[in-house]
């Protein structure tokens, strides 16, 4: 659902005055100004005022804001849960009961002027396909834009995102490359990781050289782009499962001293719910592990902290 003219609904707590706009000047009071009660587009306070208004409204509808992700609201009616994701004035509604979803839509329509856009198909660059069997999410169109913007649209695809045992260093003596272009490509690839766990390690690895990228770093990025070119249609599938078949399973792993500059290890984490990946991470560890066993323990601890943070435990 989409809120029409969302920022105009925000209540201002500060005193804000504006000049009388052309065409609406009060005769005899040309020297006076208007005191705003509601926010207007263009005000610095408008986004915050709208967010506060929406938050107040959803809380009045008995929703609870997620403590770890403030853009997620949930409501439990005793039988089924309703989840609402907020992005400025767009609402993504997820629920097991169609009646609950219809009731919430009516509540929102009574509070604001709304547009019902139907089933979710495209949201923030993520393509969504829903069927009776489940839901498929991908970023094929976004991947194609990355390839086009980087000049790799017609490249030959490869089978792996990164060469085995590739070691790159910040102390490389290769020629420097355009840092702005490098950062733009890597930043775009990082957003692609939202639906591509297979890219997490490779993209995280080349992200370490954003400060001063060199020719060998760019070569690694181009291999990732060649891999993306051959797997643009790949995504994540979430199949419908009975409640008894839903089980949370997590894995963690690490290398040992994979960073040749700081001698730090890399942690890899992925969690599955009903055999479908729901969260993943690849990151350089914050401390230097003195053995492969210690690196594994650090990875396991990071995995436990991640799932506890996601579940709010």
Tab-separated table of C-alpha atoms in Angstrom:
chain	number	residue	atom	x	y	z
A	1	UNK	CA	0.000	0.000	0.000
A	2	UNK	CA	1.057	3.572	-0.675
A	3	UNK	CA	0.157	6.649	1.386
A	4	UNK	CA	-0.920	9.587	-0.774
A	5	UNK	CA	0.853	12.884	0.025
A	6	UNK	CA	2.373	11.253	3.098
A	7	UNK	CA	4.430	14.224	4.327
A	8	UNK	CA	1.318	16.420	4.554
A	9	UNK	CA	0.049	14.211	7.401
A	10	UNK	CA	2.919	14.974	9.755
A	11	UNK	CA	2.166	17.071	12.843
A	12	UNK	CA	4.731	19.789	13.564
A	13	UNK	CA	5.980	20.241	17.127
A	14	UNK	CA	8.122	23.275	16.283
A	15	UNK	CA	6.846	26.710	15.316
A	16	UNK	CA	7.292	27.089	11.562
A	17	UNK	CA	6.167	30.130	9.559
A	18	UNK	CA	5.960	30.525	5.782
A	19	UNK	CA	5.319	33.438	3.502
A	20	UNK	CA	1.961	33.588	1.768
A	21	UNK	CA	2.302	31.713	-1.551
A	22	UNK	CA	1.536	33.426	-4.847
A	23	UNK	CA	-2.145	33.177	-5.685
A	24	UNK	CA	-3.172	32.739	-2.047
A	25	UNK	CA	-2.263	36.150	-0.637
A	26	UNK	CA	-4.881	37.509	1.747
A	27	UNK	CA	-5.996	40.971	0.700
A	28	UNK	CA	-5.188	43.548	3.362
A	29	UNK	CA	-2.886	41.111	5.190
A	30	UNK	CA	-0.071	40.982	2.681
A	31	UNK	CA	2.528	41.623	5.404
A	32	UNK	CA	1.502	38.591	7.482
A	33	UNK	CA	2.803	35.016	7.365
A	34	UNK	CA	1.194	31.611	7.919
A	35	UNK	CA	1.915	29.428	10.950
A	36	UNK	CA	2.020	25.786	9.886
A	37	UNK	CA	0.111	23.129	11.798
A	38	UNK	CA	1.050	20.332	9.399
A	39	UNK	CA	4.271	19.592	7.543
A	40	UNK	CA	4.855	20.557	3.941
A	41	UNK	CA	7.042	18.964	1.298
A	42	UNK	CA	10.427	20.655	1.348
A	43	UNK	CA	10.627	21.112	5.112
A	44	UNK	CA	13.573	19.474	6.813
A	45	UNK	CA	11.208	18.322	9.562
A	46	UNK	CA	8.706	16.722	7.150
A	47	UNK	CA	10.191	13.183	6.952
A	48	UNK	CA	10.628	12.967	10.718
A	49	UNK	CA	7.142	14.342	11.372
A	50	UNK	CA	5.605	11.792	8.979
A	51	UNK	CA	7.548	8.927	10.547
A	52	UNK	CA	6.385	9.968	14.016
A	53	UNK	CA	2.779	10.183	12.795
A	54	UNK	CA	2.898	6.735	11.173
A	55	UNK	CA	4.593	5.227	14.218
A	56	UNK	CA	1.919	6.683	16.500
A	57	UNK	CA	-0.834	5.374	14.230
A	58	UNK	CA	0.530	1.824	13.995
A	59	UNK	CA	1.081	1.644	17.742
A	60	UNK	CA	-2.550	2.726	18.241
A	61	UNK	CA	-3.535	-0.243	16.037
A	62	UNK	CA	-1.847	-2.537	18.628
A	63	UNK	CA	1.299	-3.079	16.568
A	64	UNK	CA	4.709	-3.500	18.174
A	65	UNK	CA	7.839	-1.982	16.664
A	66	UNK	CA	10.750	-4.369	16.262
A	67	UNK	CA	13.531	-3.502	18.740
A	68	UNK	CA	16.240	-4.452	16.223
A	69	UNK	CA	14.641	-3.046	13.042
A	70	UNK	CA	12.458	0.030	13.578
A	71	UNK	CA	10.929	-0.176	10.100
A	72	UNK	CA	9.208	-3.492	10.984
A	73	UNK	CA	5.942	-3.675	12.943
A	74	UNK	CA	4.140	-6.822	14.086
A	75	UNK	CA	0.703	-7.569	15.505
A	76	UNK	CA	-0.467	-10.872	16.980
A	77	UNK	CA	-4.188	-11.580	17.191
A	78	UNK	CA	-3.877	-14.889	19.043
A	79	UNK	CA	-3.996	-17.062	15.928
A	80	UNK	CA	-1.868	-15.401	13.242
A	81	UNK	CA	0.721	-12.675	13.022
A	82	UNK	CA	0.637	-9.618	10.793
A	83	UNK	CA	3.936	-8.034	9.726
A	84	UNK	CA	4.236	-4.565	8.180
A	85	UNK	CA	7.427	-3.251	6.606
A	86	UNK	CA	7.710	0.523	6.186
A	87	UNK	CA	9.762	2.443	3.640
A	88	UNK	CA	8.856	6.147	3.864
A	89	UNK	CA	5.273	6.078	2.527
A	90	UNK	CA	5.187	2.491	1.192
A	91	UNK	CA	3.864	-0.376	3.313
A	92	UNK	CA	4.591	-4.042	2.648
A	93	UNK	CA	2.010	-6.203	4.438
A	94	UNK	CA	2.657	-9.872	5.226
A	95	UNK	CA	0.227	-12.138	7.014
A	96	UNK	CA	-1.150	-15.665	7.184
A	97	UNK	CA	-4.772	-14.492	7.354
A	98	UNK	CA	-6.409	-12.636	4.448
A	99	UNK	CA	-9.052	-11.295	6.849
A	100	UNK	CA	-6.357	-9.711	9.033
A	101	UNK	CA	-4.763	-8.073	5.997
A	102	UNK	CA	-8.120	-6.706	4.793
A	103	UNK	CA	-8.905	-5.396	8.273
A	104	UNK	CA	-5.542	-3.609	8.482
A	105	UNK	CA	-6.024	-2.079	5.025
A	106	UNK	CA	-9.367	-0.685	6.180
A	107	UNK	CA	-7.768	0.733	9.331
A	108	UNK	CA	-5.113	2.497	7.255
A	109	UNK	CA	-7.672	3.754	4.721
A	110	UNK	CA	-9.664	5.298	7.573
A	111	UNK	CA	-6.548	7.025	8.937
A	112	UNK	CA	-4.937	8.200	5.667
A	113	UNK	CA	-5.635	8.458	1.963
A	114	UNK	CA	-4.207	5.209	0.636
A	115	UNK	CA	-3.557	3.461	-2.678
A	116	UNK	CA	-3.847	-0.326	-2.690
A	117	UNK	CA	-1.212	-1.542	-5.165
A	118	UNK	CA	-2.174	-5.223	-4.886
A	119	UNK	CA	0.270	-8.103	-4.605
A	120	UNK	CA	3.916	-7.156	-4.152
A	121	UNK	CA	5.817	-7.488	-7.444
A	122	UNK	CA	8.725	-5.040	-7.302
A	123	UNK	CA	10.136	-3.275	-4.265
A	124	UNK	CA	13.414	-1.360	-3.888
A	125	UNK	CA	15.020	-3.176	-6.808
A	126	UNK	CA	13.844	-6.608	-5.637
A	127	UNK	CA	11.533	-8.589	-7.909
A	128	UNK	CA	8.902	-10.707	-6.136
A	129	UNK	CA	6.977	-13.577	-7.712
A	130	UNK	CA	4.231	-15.172	-5.649
A	131	UNK	CA	2.406	-18.412	-6.378
A	132	UNK	CA	0.532	-21.172	-4.572
A	133	UNK	CA	3.824	-23.024	-4.049
A	134	UNK	CA	5.721	-20.121	-2.488
A	135	UNK	CA	7.586	-16.893	-3.167
A	136	UNK	CA	10.631	-16.206	-5.342
A	137	UNK	CA	12.698	-13.047	-4.920
A	138	UNK	CA	15.485	-11.934	-7.237
A	139	UNK	CA	17.251	-8.839	-8.568
A	140	UNK	CA	17.672	-9.677	-12.241
A	141	UNK	CA	16.816	-6.193	-13.530
A	142	UNK	CA	19.073	-4.561	-10.935
A	143	UNK	CA	21.940	-6.913	-11.862
A	144	UNK	CA	21.508	-5.982	-15.530
A	145	UNK	CA	21.754	-2.286	-14.610
A	146	UNK	CA	24.998	-2.908	-12.704
A	147	UNK	CA	26.507	-4.660	-15.714
A	148	UNK	CA	25.401	-1.891	-18.068
A	149	UNK	CA	26.668	0.884	-15.813
A	150	UNK	CA	30.048	-0.819	-15.409
A	151	UNK	CA	30.453	-1.490	-19.132
A	152	UNK	CA	30.238	-5.278	-18.674
A	153	UNK	CA	26.840	-5.884	-20.281
A	154	UNK	CA	28.241	-8.027	-23.109
A	155	UNK	CA	30.967	-9.809	-21.152
A	156	UNK	CA	31.631	-13.543	-21.188
A	157	UNK	CA	30.194	-15.181	-18.046
A	158	UNK	CA	32.299	-17.294	-15.675
A	159	UNK	CA	31.351	-20.060	-13.253
A	160	UNK	CA	32.785	-18.754	-9.970
A	161	UNK	CA	32.717	-15.245	-8.438
A	162	UNK	CA	36.341	-15.407	-7.274
A	163	UNK	CA	39.404	-17.460	-8.113
A	164	UNK	CA	40.320	-20.159	-5.597
A	165	UNK	CA	42.960	-19.081	-3.051
A	166	UNK	CA	43.052	-15.531	-4.411
A	167	UNK	CA	45.013	-13.242	-2.094
A	168	UNK	CA	44.832	-9.469	-2.505
A	169	UNK	CA	46.648	-6.858	-0.467
A	170	UNK	CA	46.285	-3.160	0.317
A	171	UNK	CA	50.035	-2.939	-0.232
A	172	UNK	CA	49.709	-3.911	-3.888
A	173	UNK	CA	52.092	-2.188	-6.292
A	174	UNK	CA	49.697	-2.402	-9.245
A	175	UNK	CA	48.610	0.909	-10.891
A	176	UNK	CA	45.807	2.856	-9.242
A	177	UNK	CA	42.313	2.817	-10.815
A	178	UNK	CA	39.390	5.255	-10.658
A	179	UNK	CA	38.377	5.054	-6.997
A	180	UNK	CA	34.923	6.618	-7.567
A	181	UNK	CA	33.975	4.079	-10.250
A	182	UNK	CA	35.338	1.214	-8.132
A	183	UNK	CA	33.330	2.278	-5.083
A	184	UNK	CA	30.177	2.720	-7.175
A	185	UNK	CA	30.390	-0.813	-8.593
A	186	UNK	CA	31.220	-2.457	-5.264
A	187	UNK	CA	28.446	-0.513	-3.516
A	188	UNK	CA	25.951	-1.728	-6.110
A	189	UNK	CA	27.163	-5.301	-5.697
A	190	UNK	CA	26.728	-5.040	-1.940
A	191	UNK	CA	23.032	-4.284	-2.462
A	192	UNK	CA	22.795	-7.272	-4.822
A	193	UNK	CA	23.910	-9.497	-1.926
A	194	UNK	CA	20.423	-8.962	-0.429
A	195	UNK	CA	19.179	-11.848	-2.589
A	196	UNK	CA	22.500	-13.500	-3.478
A	197	UNK	CA	24.241	-15.238	-0.551
A	198	UNK	CA	26.685	-16.776	-3.051
A	199	UNK	CA	28.199	-13.308	-3.587
A	200	UNK	CA	28.615	-12.395	0.082
A	201	UNK	CA	32.241	-13.470	0.533
A	202	UNK	CA	33.574	-12.206	-2.808
A	203	UNK	CA	31.870	-8.800	-2.516
A	204	UNK	CA	32.949	-8.452	1.111
A	205	UNK	CA	36.523	-9.253	0.104
A	206	UNK	CA	36.792	-6.609	-2.630
A	207	UNK	CA	35.118	-4.085	-0.278
A	208	UNK	CA	38.298	-4.039	1.789
A	209	UNK	CA	40.109	-2.021	-0.885
A	210	UNK	CA	37.705	0.913	-1.316
A	211	UNK	CA	40.201	3.420	0.062
A	212	UNK	CA	42.881	2.926	-2.586
A	213	UNK	CA	41.776	0.430	-5.277
A	214	UNK	CA	44.334	-0.875	-7.736
A	215	UNK	CA	44.317	-2.794	-10.984
A	216	UNK	CA	44.375	-6.280	-9.400
A	217	UNK	CA	41.480	-5.304	-7.101
A	218	UNK	CA	39.462	-4.151	-10.111
A	219	UNK	CA	40.240	-7.424	-11.892
A	220	UNK	CA	38.638	-9.310	-8.988
A	221	UNK	CA	35.559	-7.066	-9.214
A	222	UNK	CA	35.286	-7.729	-12.945
A	223	UNK	CA	35.294	-11.472	-12.314
A	224	UNK	CA	32.376	-11.003	-9.915
A	225	UNK	CA	30.565	-9.057	-12.639
A	226	UNK	CA	31.225	-11.848	-15.145
A	227	UNK	CA	29.752	-14.326	-12.664
A	228	UNK	CA	26.702	-12.078	-12.173
A	229	UNK	CA	26.279	-11.874	-15.961
A	230	UNK	CA	25.788	-15.650	-16.096
A	231	UNK	CA	23.502	-15.825	-13.039
A	232	UNK	CA	21.282	-12.737	-13.365
A	233	UNK	CA	18.091	-14.750	-12.933
A	234	UNK	CA	19.233	-16.419	-9.716
A	235	UNK	CA	17.402	-15.614	-6.503
A	236	UNK	CA	15.855	-17.093	-3.382
A	237	UNK	CA	12.820	-19.369	-3.171
A	238	UNK	CA	10.632	-19.592	-0.091
A	239	UNK	CA	8.248	-22.532	-0.324
A	240	UNK	CA	5.062	-22.937	1.643
A	241	UNK	CA	5.556	-25.308	4.561
A	242	UNK	CA	3.384	-26.657	7.324
A	243	UNK	CA	4.175	-25.215	10.721
A	244	UNK	CA	5.641	-28.506	11.998
A	245	UNK	CA	8.059	-28.580	9.063
A	246	UNK	CA	9.525	-25.141	9.824
A	247	UNK	CA	12.908	-25.449	11.512
A	248	UNK	CA	15.701	-22.925	12.020
A	249	UNK	CA	19.139	-24.210	11.015
A	250	UNK	CA	22.368	-22.230	11.105
A	251	UNK	CA	25.942	-22.721	9.919
A	252	UNK	CA	29.149	-20.859	10.641
A	253	UNK	CA	32.647	-21.212	9.233
A	254	UNK	CA	35.903	-19.308	9.028
A	255	UNK	CA	39.242	-19.290	7.316
A	256	UNK	CA	42.451	-18.640	9.262
A	257	UNK	CA	44.427	-15.440	8.702
A	258	UNK	CA	42.848	-14.922	5.297
A	259	UNK	CA	43.648	-11.194	5.365
A	260	UNK	CA	47.287	-10.967	4.330
A	261	UNK	CA	47.596	-7.388	5.647
A	262	UNK	CA	46.174	-7.648	9.176
A	263	UNK	CA	46.328	-11.466	9.517
A	264	UNK	CA	42.681	-11.507	10.540
A	265	UNK	CA	40.297	-14.345	9.709
A	266	UNK	CA	36.980	-14.141	7.868
A	267	UNK	CA	33.663	-15.296	9.362
A	268	UNK	CA	30.906	-16.829	7.252
A	269	UNK	CA	27.355	-17.232	8.613
A	270	UNK	CA	24.079	-18.429	7.090
A	271	UNK	CA	20.738	-19.387	8.626
A	272	UNK	CA	17.939	-21.369	6.978
A	273	UNK	CA	14.262	-21.420	7.931
A	274	UNK	CA	12.438	-24.384	6.369
A	275	UNK	CA	15.422	-24.981	4.028
A	276	UNK	CA	15.332	-21.384	2.740
A	277	UNK	CA	18.089	-18.871	3.602
A	278	UNK	CA	16.866	-15.947	5.684
A	279	UNK	CA	20.070	-14.256	6.863
A	280	UNK	CA	23.759	-14.489	5.924
A	281	UNK	CA	26.978	-12.626	6.530
A	282	UNK	CA	30.625	-12.632	5.514
A	283	UNK	CA	32.899	-10.312	7.446
A	284	UNK	CA	36.476	-9.919	8.621
A	285	UNK	CA	36.846	-10.752	12.305
A	286	UNK	CA	37.591	-7.850	14.645
A	287	UNK	CA	40.440	-9.590	16.468
A	288	UNK	CA	43.426	-11.643	15.334
A	289	UNK	CA	42.802	-15.337	16.024
A	290	UNK	CA	45.886	-17.245	17.145
A	291	UNK	CA	44.699	-20.591	15.778
A	292	UNK	CA	42.133	-22.009	13.368
A	293	UNK	CA	40.216	-23.360	16.386
A	294	UNK	CA	39.951	-19.871	17.887
A	295	UNK	CA	38.789	-18.475	14.522
A	296	UNK	CA	36.025	-21.109	14.436
A	297	UNK	CA	34.908	-20.210	17.971
A	298	UNK	CA	34.739	-16.529	17.038
A	299	UNK	CA	32.620	-17.387	13.989
A	300	UNK	CA	30.263	-19.533	16.086
A	301	UNK	CA	29.909	-16.749	18.666
A	302	UNK	CA	29.097	-14.229	15.913
A	303	UNK	CA	26.481	-16.623	14.519
A	304	UNK	CA	24.822	-17.025	17.916
A	305	UNK	CA	24.796	-13.257	18.464
A	306	UNK	CA	23.302	-12.670	15.016
A	307	UNK	CA	20.404	-15.088	15.427
A	308	UNK	CA	19.691	-13.865	18.965
A	309	UNK	CA	19.627	-10.281	17.717
A	310	UNK	CA	17.255	-11.196	14.893
A	311	UNK	CA	14.905	-13.126	17.203
A	312	UNK	CA	15.111	-10.558	19.988
A	313	UNK	CA	16.304	-13.088	22.563
